[in-house]
GROMACS .gro file of C-alpha atoms in nm:
model
   36
    1UNK     CA    1   9.150  10.791   9.353
    2UNK     CA    2   9.199  10.540   9.076
    3UNK     CA    3   9.551  10.669   9.015
    4UNK     CA    4   9.650  10.495   9.338
    5UNK     CA    5   9.605  10.163   9.157
    6UNK     CA    6   9.921  10.237   8.961
    7UNK     CA    7  10.096  10.493   9.185
    8UNK     CA    8  10.123  10.277   9.498
    9UNK     CA    9  10.262   9.966   9.323
   10UNK     CA   10  10.512  10.188   9.136
   11UNK     CA   11  10.619  10.356   9.461
   12UNK     CA   12  10.652  10.017   9.634
   13UNK     CA   13  10.871   9.885   9.353
   14UNK     CA   14  11.089  10.197   9.356
   15UNK     CA   15  11.142  10.155   9.731
   16UNK     CA   16  11.229   9.785   9.701
   17UNK     CA   17  10.897   9.656   9.835
   18UNK     CA   18  10.650   9.426   9.663
   19UNK     CA   19  10.272   9.429   9.637
   20UNK     CA   20  10.133   9.100   9.763
   21UNK     CA   21   9.766   9.186   9.718
   22UNK     CA   22   9.545   9.475   9.615
   23UNK     CA   23   9.168   9.492   9.615
   24UNK     CA   24   8.869   9.725   9.625
   25UNK     CA   25   8.631   9.672   9.916
   26UNK     CA   26   8.341   9.898  10.010
   27UNK     CA   27   8.470  10.169   9.775
   28UNK     CA   28   8.814  10.164   9.944
   29UNK     CA   29   9.141  10.053   9.787
   30UNK     CA   30   9.349   9.813   9.998
   31UNK     CA   31   9.712   9.725   9.936
   32UNK     CA   32   9.912   9.455  10.113
   33UNK     CA   33  10.286   9.520  10.077
   34UNK     CA   34  10.589   9.315  10.170
   35UNK     CA   35  10.874   9.528  10.295
   36UNK     CA   36  11.187   9.477  10.087
   0.00000   0.00000   0.00000
């Protein structure tokens, strides 16, 4: 759901990780995270 666009980056930040890339492809949301 579209809430993931804000929920996942917030979760990553809270856990000490960073979002390197996020995109929508073929109606799927993709997130590339760097482990902190």
